[in-house]
Amino acid sequence: MVRVLAVDDEKPALEELLYLLRSDPRVRSAEGATDATEALRRIGRALEAGPDGEDAIDVVFLDIHMAGLTGLDIARLIAGFARPPLIVFVTAHEGFALQAFDLKAVDYVLKPVRRERLAEAVRRVRELAEPAIVPQAPEQIPVELGGVTRFVTVDDIAYVEAQGDYARLHTDTGSHLVRIPLSTLEERWAARGFVRIHRSHLVALRRIDELRLDAGTTTVRVGSAELAVSRRHARQLRDLLMRQARG
């Protein structure tokens, strides 16, 4: 999963780019910066945190024409770091491609950004950021029941329901309460295909049987359960399901 910083001083363009990046299931996180100072400060935190830190960044998507330092200037500064993030330029101008690749940019994406073209850039970044993807071993989570500890395989969980500081794990054979916040499980299991559909629910994408829109309300069916999808998450969920169906 790729961690992204996108930099563009035009807010609408930045918001559109972030939306497209966050819709890609290979993108773990995507943050934005609207100027060079903010971008360099964020990159500095990432380098201090190291590649396994919470603030780590794998790639910076850079606009070229910006007030103050340009995207090319930022890329030159980043190149001086010991372990710089990868660079992808996103620009409306074709004339800087040679300079961009001299700076060892991974890709050069022209505006207006098309979803398919951006997906190709993410693919290239992922290949470089994760050159050897090791198959994940089945993860298990311990649950307590009547003084007995059992281990539930994460792949057997269809969806998770928030219950205060606890989370209820729903499988085909029953449910189990664990003292872990839903937000923690959302971050931990993103790479395993779990997506947030509501402030109260986290769902395994592969276990969704049906998506329904009725009178402006969106729901999904997961086995025998029907779960509400918030407006905030509805569009991204539809995009992920369509991509999953095409794949």
PDB file of C-alpha atoms in Angstrom:
ATOM      1  CA  MET A   1       0.000   0.000   0.000  1.00  0.00           C
ATOM      2  CA  VAL A   2       1.404   3.363  -1.112  1.00  0.00           C
ATOM      3  CA  ARG A   3       1.544   6.465   1.110  1.00  0.00           C
ATOM      4  CA  VAL A   4       1.178   9.696  -0.881  1.00  0.00           C
ATOM      5  CA  LEU A   5       1.718  13.424  -0.462  1.00  0.00           C
ATOM      6  CA  ALA A   6       0.105  15.538  -3.230  1.00  0.00           C
ATOM      7  CA  VAL A   7       1.268  19.148  -3.728  1.00  0.00           C
ATOM      8  CA  ASP A   8      -0.659  21.745  -5.756  1.00  0.00           C
ATOM      9  CA  ASP A   9      -1.326  25.416  -4.981  1.00  0.00           C
ATOM     10  CA  GLU A  10      -4.710  25.288  -6.746  1.00  0.00           C
ATOM     11  CA  LYS A  11      -7.102  23.880  -4.153  1.00  0.00           C
ATOM     12  CA  PRO A  12      -9.750  22.451  -6.558  1.00  0.00           C
ATOM     13  CA  ALA A  13      -7.049  20.621  -8.527  1.00  0.00           C
ATOM     14  CA  LEU A  14      -5.525  19.292  -5.311  1.00  0.00           C
ATOM     15  CA  GLU A  15      -8.885  18.076  -4.001  1.00  0.00           C
ATOM     16  CA  GLU A  16      -9.644  16.279  -7.285  1.00  0.00           C
ATOM     17  CA  LEU A  17      -6.217  14.615  -7.287  1.00  0.00           C
ATOM     18  CA  LEU A  18      -6.622  13.508  -3.671  1.00  0.00           C
ATOM     19  CA  TYR A  19     -10.075  12.103  -4.415  1.00  0.00           C
ATOM     20  CA  LEU A  20      -8.728  10.017  -7.294  1.00  0.00           C
ATOM     21  CA  LEU A  21      -5.763   8.805  -5.261  1.00  0.00           C
ATOM     22  CA  ARG A  22      -7.905   7.826  -2.282  1.00  0.00           C
ATOM     23  CA  SER A  23     -10.209   5.896  -4.613  1.00  0.00           C
ATOM     24  CA  ASP A  24      -7.316   3.631  -5.614  1.00  0.00           C
ATOM     25  CA  PRO A  25      -7.197   0.544  -3.356  1.00  0.00           C
ATOM     26  CA  ARG A  26      -3.394   0.461  -3.669  1.00  0.00           C
ATOM     27  CA  VAL A  27      -3.124   3.858  -1.934  1.00  0.00           C
ATOM     28  CA  ARG A  28      -2.950   3.501   1.834  1.00  0.00           C
ATOM     29  CA  SER A  29      -3.086   7.238   2.573  1.00  0.00           C
ATOM     30  CA  ALA A  30      -3.071  10.485   0.582  1.00  0.00           C
ATOM     31  CA  GLU A  31      -2.439  13.894   2.150  1.00  0.00           C
ATOM     32  CA  GLY A  32      -2.310  17.303   0.512  1.00  0.00           C
ATOM     33  CA  ALA A  33      -0.137  20.420   0.685  1.00  0.00           C
ATOM     34  CA  THR A  34      -0.817  23.739  -1.044  1.00  0.00           C
ATOM     35  CA  ASP A  35       2.696  25.237  -1.065  1.00  0.00           C
ATOM     36  CA  ALA A  36       6.380  24.310  -0.950  1.00  0.00           C
ATOM     37  CA  THR A  37       6.862  25.233   2.709  1.00  0.00           C
ATOM     38  CA  GLU A  38       4.050  22.976   3.861  1.00  0.00           C
ATOM     39  CA  ALA A  39       5.230  20.182   1.551  1.00  0.00           C
ATOM     40  CA  LEU A  40       8.869  20.300   2.703  1.00  0.00           C
ATOM     41  CA  ARG A  41       7.802  20.392   6.352  1.00  0.00           C
ATOM     42  CA  ARG A  42       5.668  17.281   5.803  1.00  0.00           C
ATOM     43  CA  ILE A  43       8.452  15.500   3.916  1.00  0.00           C
ATOM     44  CA  GLY A  44      10.875  16.369   6.717  1.00  0.00           C
ATOM     45  CA  ARG A  45       8.579  14.688   9.243  1.00  0.00           C
ATOM     46  CA  ALA A  46       8.377  11.631   7.023  1.00  0.00           C
ATOM     47  CA  LEU A  47      12.150  11.329   6.780  1.00  0.00           C
ATOM     48  CA  GLU A  48      12.523  11.687  10.544  1.00  0.00           C
ATOM     49  CA  ALA A  49       9.919   8.962  11.072  1.00  0.00           C
ATOM     50  CA  GLY A  50      11.689   6.528   8.749  1.00  0.00           C
ATOM     51  CA  PRO A  51      10.106   4.159   6.196  1.00  0.00           C
ATOM     52  CA  ASP A  52       8.134   2.288   8.851  1.00  0.00           C
ATOM     53  CA  GLY A  53       6.968   5.342  10.821  1.00  0.00           C
ATOM     54  CA  GLU A  54       3.409   6.662  10.986  1.00  0.00           C
ATOM     55  CA  ASP A  55       4.387   9.800   9.024  1.00  0.00           C
ATOM     56  CA  ALA A  56       6.225   7.935   6.246  1.00  0.00           C
ATOM     57  CA  ILE A  57       5.705   8.958   2.596  1.00  0.00           C
ATOM     58  CA  ASP A  58       6.474   6.721  -0.382  1.00  0.00           C
ATOM     59  CA  VAL A  59       5.802   9.210  -3.181  1.00  0.00           C
ATOM     60  CA  VAL A  60       5.149  12.917  -3.768  1.00  0.00           C
ATOM     61  CA  PHE A  61       2.783  13.928  -6.589  1.00  0.00           C
ATOM     62  CA  LEU A  62       4.018  17.417  -7.569  1.00  0.00           C
ATOM     63  CA  ASP A  63       2.497  20.188  -9.637  1.00  0.00           C
ATOM     64  CA  ILE A  64       5.179  22.183 -11.492  1.00  0.00           C
ATOM     65  CA  HIS A  65       3.825  25.743 -11.751  1.00  0.00           C
ATOM     66  CA  MET A  66       3.273  27.012  -8.212  1.00  0.00           C
ATOM     67  CA  ALA A  67       3.785  30.327  -6.437  1.00  0.00           C
ATOM     68  CA  GLY A  68       7.247  30.574  -4.866  1.00  0.00           C
ATOM     69  CA  LEU A  69       9.214  27.358  -5.310  1.00  0.00           C
ATOM     70  CA  THR A  70       8.111  25.301  -8.303  1.00  0.00           C
ATOM     71  CA  GLY A  71       7.608  21.561  -8.295  1.00  0.00           C
ATOM     72  CA  LEU A  72      10.992  21.195 -10.008  1.00  0.00           C
ATOM     73  CA  ASP A  73      12.626  23.198  -7.199  1.00  0.00           C
ATOM     74  CA  ILE A  74      10.999  20.958  -4.586  1.00  0.00           C
ATOM     75  CA  ALA A  75      12.153  17.838  -6.449  1.00  0.00           C
ATOM     76  CA  ARG A  76      15.756  19.137  -6.503  1.00  0.00           C
ATOM     77  CA  LEU A  77      15.636  19.746  -2.752  1.00  0.00           C
ATOM     78  CA  ILE A  78      14.150  16.300  -2.097  1.00  0.00           C
ATOM     79  CA  ALA A  79      16.873  14.680  -4.223  1.00  0.00           C
ATOM     80  CA  GLY A  80      19.458  15.863  -1.693  1.00  0.00           C
ATOM     81  CA  PHE A  81      17.993  13.742   1.101  1.00  0.00           C
ATOM     82  CA  ALA A  82      19.541  10.390   2.003  1.00  0.00           C
ATOM     83  CA  ARG A  83      16.340   8.397   1.368  1.00  0.00           C
ATOM     84  CA  PRO A  84      14.040  10.658  -0.669  1.00  0.00           C
ATOM     85  CA  PRO A  85      10.467   9.671  -1.564  1.00  0.00           C
ATOM     86  CA  LEU A  86       9.640   8.910  -5.185  1.00  0.00           C
ATOM     87  CA  ILE A  87       8.425  11.760  -7.404  1.00  0.00           C
ATOM     88  CA  VAL A  88       5.531  11.933  -9.876  1.00  0.00           C
ATOM     89  CA  PHE A  89       4.886  15.244 -11.641  1.00  0.00           C
ATOM     90  CA  VAL A  90       1.298  16.279 -12.340  1.00  0.00           C
ATOM     91  CA  THR A  91       1.134  19.313 -14.623  1.00  0.00           C
ATOM     92  CA  ALA A  92      -0.772  21.023 -17.436  1.00  0.00           C
ATOM     93  CA  HIS A  93       2.484  21.665 -19.337  1.00  0.00           C
ATOM     94  CA  GLU A  94       4.276  19.178 -21.578  1.00  0.00           C
ATOM     95  CA  GLY A  95       7.492  21.186 -21.887  1.00  0.00           C
ATOM     96  CA  PHE A  96       9.134  20.124 -18.619  1.00  0.00           C
ATOM     97  CA  ALA A  97       9.202  16.365 -19.175  1.00  0.00           C
ATOM     98  CA  LEU A  98      12.952  16.185 -19.879  1.00  0.00           C
ATOM     99  CA  GLN A  99      13.779  18.144 -16.730  1.00  0.00           C
ATOM    100  CA  ALA A 100      11.386  15.965 -14.767  1.00  0.00           C
ATOM    101  CA  PHE A 101      13.025  12.725 -15.831  1.00  0.00           C
ATOM    102  CA  ASP A 102      16.495  14.210 -15.293  1.00  0.00           C
ATOM    103  CA  LEU A 103      15.326  14.497 -11.685  1.00  0.00           C
ATOM    104  CA  LYS A 104      14.512  10.771 -11.814  1.00  0.00           C
ATOM    105  CA  ALA A 105      10.744  11.235 -11.700  1.00  0.00           C
ATOM    106  CA  VAL A 106       8.804   7.976 -11.804  1.00  0.00           C
ATOM    107  CA  ASP A 107       6.121   9.439 -14.081  1.00  0.00           C
ATOM    108  CA  TYR A 108       4.834  12.640 -15.712  1.00  0.00           C
ATOM    109  CA  VAL A 109       1.038  12.957 -15.688  1.00  0.00           C
ATOM    110  CA  LEU A 110      -0.698  15.678 -17.686  1.00  0.00           C
ATOM    111  CA  LYS A 111      -3.741  17.618 -16.490  1.00  0.00           C
ATOM    112  CA  PRO A 112      -6.664  17.219 -16.654  1.00  0.00           C
ATOM    113  CA  VAL A 113      -5.860  14.019 -14.801  1.00  0.00           C
ATOM    114  CA  ARG A 114      -7.627  10.916 -16.072  1.00  0.00           C
ATOM    115  CA  ARG A 115      -8.347   8.135 -13.568  1.00  0.00           C
ATOM    116  CA  GLU A 116      -6.791   5.464 -15.817  1.00  0.00           C
ATOM    117  CA  ARG A 117      -3.609   7.483 -16.333  1.00  0.00           C
ATOM    118  CA  LEU A 118      -3.241   8.141 -12.621  1.00  0.00           C
ATOM    119  CA  ALA A 119      -3.751   4.441 -11.902  1.00  0.00           C
ATOM    120  CA  GLU A 120      -0.817   3.667 -14.204  1.00  0.00           C
ATOM    121  CA  ALA A 121       1.372   6.122 -12.254  1.00  0.00           C
ATOM    122  CA  VAL A 122       0.359   4.466  -8.975  1.00  0.00           C
ATOM    123  CA  ARG A 123       1.236   1.068 -10.465  1.00  0.00           C
ATOM    124  CA  ARG A 124       4.728   2.275 -11.361  1.00  0.00           C
ATOM    125  CA  VAL A 125       5.222   3.773  -7.921  1.00  0.00           C
ATOM    126  CA  ARG A 126       4.062   0.604  -6.197  1.00  0.00           C
ATOM    127  CA  GLU A 127       6.465  -1.543  -8.193  1.00  0.00           C
ATOM    128  CA  LEU A 128       9.357   0.627  -7.042  1.00  0.00           C
ATOM    129  CA  ALA A 129       8.166   1.173  -3.480  1.00  0.00           C
ATOM    130  CA  GLU A 130       7.352  -2.506  -2.967  1.00  0.00           C
ATOM    131  CA  PRO A 131       9.728  -4.445  -5.247  1.00  0.00           C
ATOM    132  CA  ALA A 132       9.072  -7.729  -3.501  1.00  0.00           C
ATOM    133  CA  ILE A 133       5.575  -8.243  -2.153  1.00  0.00           C
ATOM    134  CA  VAL A 134       5.577 -11.160   0.236  1.00  0.00           C
ATOM    135  CA  PRO A 135       2.252 -13.059   0.486  1.00  0.00           C
ATOM    136  CA  GLN A 136       0.548 -12.277   3.770  1.00  0.00           C
ATOM    137  CA  ALA A 137       0.158 -15.084   6.264  1.00  0.00           C
ATOM    138  CA  PRO A 138      -3.361 -15.512   7.652  1.00  0.00           C
ATOM    139  CA  GLU A 139      -3.692 -13.034  10.508  1.00  0.00           C
ATOM    140  CA  GLN A 140      -5.538 -14.122  13.630  1.00  0.00           C
ATOM    141  CA  ILE A 141      -7.051 -12.059  16.398  1.00  0.00           C
ATOM    142  CA  PRO A 142      -7.596 -13.425  19.930  1.00  0.00           C
ATOM    143  CA  VAL A 143     -11.114 -13.246  21.404  1.00  0.00           C
ATOM    144  CA  GLU A 144     -12.260 -14.128  24.915  1.00  0.00           C
ATOM    145  CA  LEU A 145     -15.385 -16.201  25.497  1.00  0.00           C
ATOM    146  CA  GLY A 146     -16.265 -17.610  28.921  1.00  0.00           C
ATOM    147  CA  GLY A 147     -12.665 -17.616  30.087  1.00  0.00           C
ATOM    148  CA  VAL A 148     -11.474 -19.368  26.921  1.00  0.00           C
ATOM    149  CA  THR A 149      -9.289 -17.611  24.354  1.00  0.00           C
ATOM    150  CA  ARG A 150     -10.064 -18.421  20.728  1.00  0.00           C
ATOM    151  CA  PHE A 151      -8.337 -17.173  17.593  1.00  0.00           C
ATOM    152  CA  VAL A 152     -10.429 -15.794  14.755  1.00  0.00           C
ATOM    153  CA  THR A 153      -8.822 -15.581  11.312  1.00  0.00           C
ATOM    154  CA  VAL A 154      -9.198 -12.098   9.858  1.00  0.00           C
ATOM    155  CA  ASP A 155     -10.103 -13.532   6.443  1.00  0.00           C
ATOM    156  CA  ASP A 156     -13.172 -15.127   8.088  1.00  0.00           C
ATOM    157  CA  ILE A 157     -14.527 -11.744   9.237  1.00  0.00           C
ATOM    158  CA  ALA A 158     -17.289 -10.318   7.030  1.00  0.00           C
ATOM    159  CA  TYR A 159     -17.732  -6.975   8.782  1.00  0.00           C
ATOM    160  CA  VAL A 160     -16.938  -5.143  12.004  1.00  0.00           C
ATOM    161  CA  GLU A 161     -19.351  -3.099  14.097  1.00  0.00           C
ATOM    162  CA  ALA A 162     -18.256  -0.291  16.420  1.00  0.00           C
ATOM    163  CA  GLN A 163     -19.494  -0.533  20.007  1.00  0.00           C
ATOM    164  CA  GLY A 164     -17.870   2.310  21.937  1.00  0.00           C
ATOM    165  CA  ASP A 165     -14.221   1.501  22.621  1.00  0.00           C
ATOM    166  CA  TYR A 166     -14.929  -2.072  21.495  1.00  0.00           C
ATOM    167  CA  ALA A 167     -15.527  -3.673  18.105  1.00  0.00           C
ATOM    168  CA  ARG A 168     -17.768  -6.627  17.314  1.00  0.00           C
ATOM    169  CA  LEU A 169     -16.340  -8.990  14.698  1.00  0.00           C
ATOM    170  CA  HIS A 170     -19.010 -10.692  12.592  1.00  0.00           C
ATOM    171  CA  THR A 171     -18.197 -14.009  10.910  1.00  0.00           C
ATOM    172  CA  ASP A 172     -20.392 -16.617   9.192  1.00  0.00           C
ATOM    173  CA  THR A 173     -20.634 -18.569  12.446  1.00  0.00           C
ATOM    174  CA  GLY A 174     -21.208 -15.811  15.004  1.00  0.00           C
ATOM    175  CA  SER A 175     -19.774 -12.614  16.466  1.00  0.00           C
ATOM    176  CA  HIS A 176     -17.011 -11.745  18.932  1.00  0.00           C
ATOM    177  CA  LEU A 177     -16.377  -8.602  20.980  1.00  0.00           C
ATOM    178  CA  VAL A 178     -12.805  -7.275  21.192  1.00  0.00           C
ATOM    179  CA  ARG A 179     -11.458  -4.229  22.971  1.00  0.00           C
ATOM    180  CA  ILE A 180     -10.050  -2.503  19.892  1.00  0.00           C
ATOM    181  CA  PRO A 181     -11.442   0.762  18.406  1.00  0.00           C
ATOM    182  CA  LEU A 182     -12.866   0.520  14.902  1.00  0.00           C
ATOM    183  CA  SER A 183     -10.414   3.194  13.681  1.00  0.00           C
ATOM    184  CA  THR A 184      -7.470   0.999  14.691  1.00  0.00           C
ATOM    185  CA  LEU A 185      -8.833  -1.987  12.781  1.00  0.00           C
ATOM    186  CA  GLU A 186      -9.564   0.228   9.758  1.00  0.00           C
ATOM    187  CA  GLU A 187      -5.908   1.242   9.532  1.00  0.00           C
ATOM    188  CA  ARG A 188      -4.539  -2.209  10.352  1.00  0.00           C
ATOM    189  CA  TRP A 189      -6.734  -4.115   7.858  1.00  0.00           C
ATOM    190  CA  ALA A 190      -6.821  -1.685   4.915  1.00  0.00           C
ATOM    191  CA  ALA A 191      -4.284  -3.845   3.076  1.00  0.00           C
ATOM    192  CA  ARG A 192      -6.571  -6.859   3.572  1.00  0.00           C
ATOM    193  CA  GLY A 193      -9.460  -5.231   1.709  1.00  0.00           C
ATOM    194  CA  PHE A 194     -11.490  -3.820   4.609  1.00  0.00           C
ATOM    195  CA  VAL A 195     -13.186  -0.493   3.872  1.00  0.00           C
ATOM    196  CA  ARG A 196     -15.048   1.979   6.067  1.00  0.00           C
ATOM    197  CA  ILE A 197     -18.664   2.432   4.911  1.00  0.00           C
ATOM    198  CA  HIS A 198     -20.039   4.236   7.958  1.00  0.00           C
ATOM    199  CA  ARG A 199     -18.773   5.559  11.283  1.00  0.00           C
ATOM    200  CA  SER A 200     -20.134   2.331  12.796  1.00  0.00           C
ATOM    201  CA  HIS A 201     -19.087  -0.262  10.219  1.00  0.00           C
ATOM    202  CA  LEU A 202     -15.982  -1.649   8.548  1.00  0.00           C
ATOM    203  CA  VAL A 203     -16.636  -4.219   5.799  1.00  0.00           C
ATOM    204  CA  ALA A 204     -14.527  -6.762   3.887  1.00  0.00           C
ATOM    205  CA  LEU A 205     -14.963  -5.594   0.292  1.00  0.00           C
ATOM    206  CA  ARG A 206     -14.956  -9.153  -1.057  1.00  0.00           C
ATOM    207  CA  ARG A 207     -17.869 -10.092   1.240  1.00  0.00           C
ATOM    208  CA  ILE A 208     -20.282  -7.457  -0.123  1.00  0.00           C
ATOM    209  CA  ASP A 209     -23.022  -9.270  -2.044  1.00  0.00           C
ATOM    210  CA  GLU A 210     -25.159  -6.313  -3.072  1.00  0.00           C
ATOM    211  CA  LEU A 211     -25.077  -2.510  -3.210  1.00  0.00           C
ATOM    212  CA  ARG A 212     -28.496  -0.835  -3.177  1.00  0.00           C
ATOM    213  CA  LEU A 213     -29.558   2.797  -3.693  1.00  0.00           C
ATOM    214  CA  ASP A 214     -33.124   3.529  -2.620  1.00  0.00           C
ATOM    215  CA  ALA A 215     -34.613   7.029  -2.242  1.00  0.00           C
ATOM    216  CA  GLY A 216     -31.199   8.562  -1.708  1.00  0.00           C
ATOM    217  CA  THR A 217     -30.158   5.970   0.891  1.00  0.00           C
ATOM    218  CA  THR A 218     -27.294   3.576   0.137  1.00  0.00           C
ATOM    219  CA  THR A 219     -27.011   0.149   1.766  1.00  0.00           C
ATOM    220  CA  VAL A 220     -24.966  -2.996   1.254  1.00  0.00           C
ATOM    221  CA  ARG A 221     -25.863  -6.606   1.898  1.00  0.00           C
ATOM    222  CA  VAL A 222     -23.211  -8.726   3.582  1.00  0.00           C
ATOM    223  CA  GLY A 223     -24.572 -12.231   3.939  1.00  0.00           C
ATOM    224  CA  SER A 224     -27.859 -11.834   5.815  1.00  0.00           C
ATOM    225  CA  ALA A 225     -26.971  -8.378   7.171  1.00  0.00           C
ATOM    226  CA  GLU A 226     -28.020  -5.110   5.556  1.00  0.00           C
ATOM    227  CA  LEU A 227     -25.737  -2.209   6.483  1.00  0.00           C
ATOM    228  CA  ALA A 228     -26.129   1.512   5.885  1.00  0.00           C
ATOM    229  CA  VAL A 229     -23.506   3.382   3.856  1.00  0.00           C
ATOM    230  CA  SER A 230     -22.940   7.021   4.775  1.00  0.00           C
ATOM    231  CA  ARG A 231     -22.998   9.688   2.059  1.00  0.00           C
ATOM    232  CA  ARG A 232     -19.358  10.416   2.816  1.00  0.00           C
ATOM    233  CA  HIS A 233     -18.313   6.885   1.859  1.00  0.00           C
ATOM    234  CA  ALA A 234     -20.899   5.964  -0.799  1.00  0.00           C
ATOM    235  CA  ARG A 235     -19.133   7.199  -3.933  1.00  0.00           C
ATOM    236  CA  GLN A 236     -15.748   5.721  -3.009  1.00  0.00           C
ATOM    237  CA  LEU A 237     -17.379   2.399  -2.163  1.00  0.00           C
ATOM    238  CA  ARG A 238     -19.161   2.259  -5.529  1.00  0.00           C
ATOM    239  CA  ASP A 239     -15.872   2.968  -7.313  1.00  0.00           C
ATOM    240  CA  LEU A 240     -14.062   0.225  -5.371  1.00  0.00           C
ATOM    241  CA  LEU A 241     -16.792  -2.326  -6.079  1.00  0.00           C
ATOM    242  CA  MET A 242     -16.807  -1.500  -9.797  1.00  0.00           C
ATOM    243  CA  ARG A 243     -13.042  -1.807  -9.934  1.00  0.00           C
ATOM    244  CA  GLN A 244     -13.208  -5.123  -8.101  1.00  0.00           C
ATOM    245  CA  ALA A 245     -15.839  -6.401 -10.566  1.00  0.00           C
ATOM    246  CA  ARG A 246     -13.728  -5.363 -13.578  1.00  0.00           C
ATOM    247  CA  GLY A 247     -10.617  -6.941 -12.072  1.00  0.00           C
TER     248      GLY A 247
END
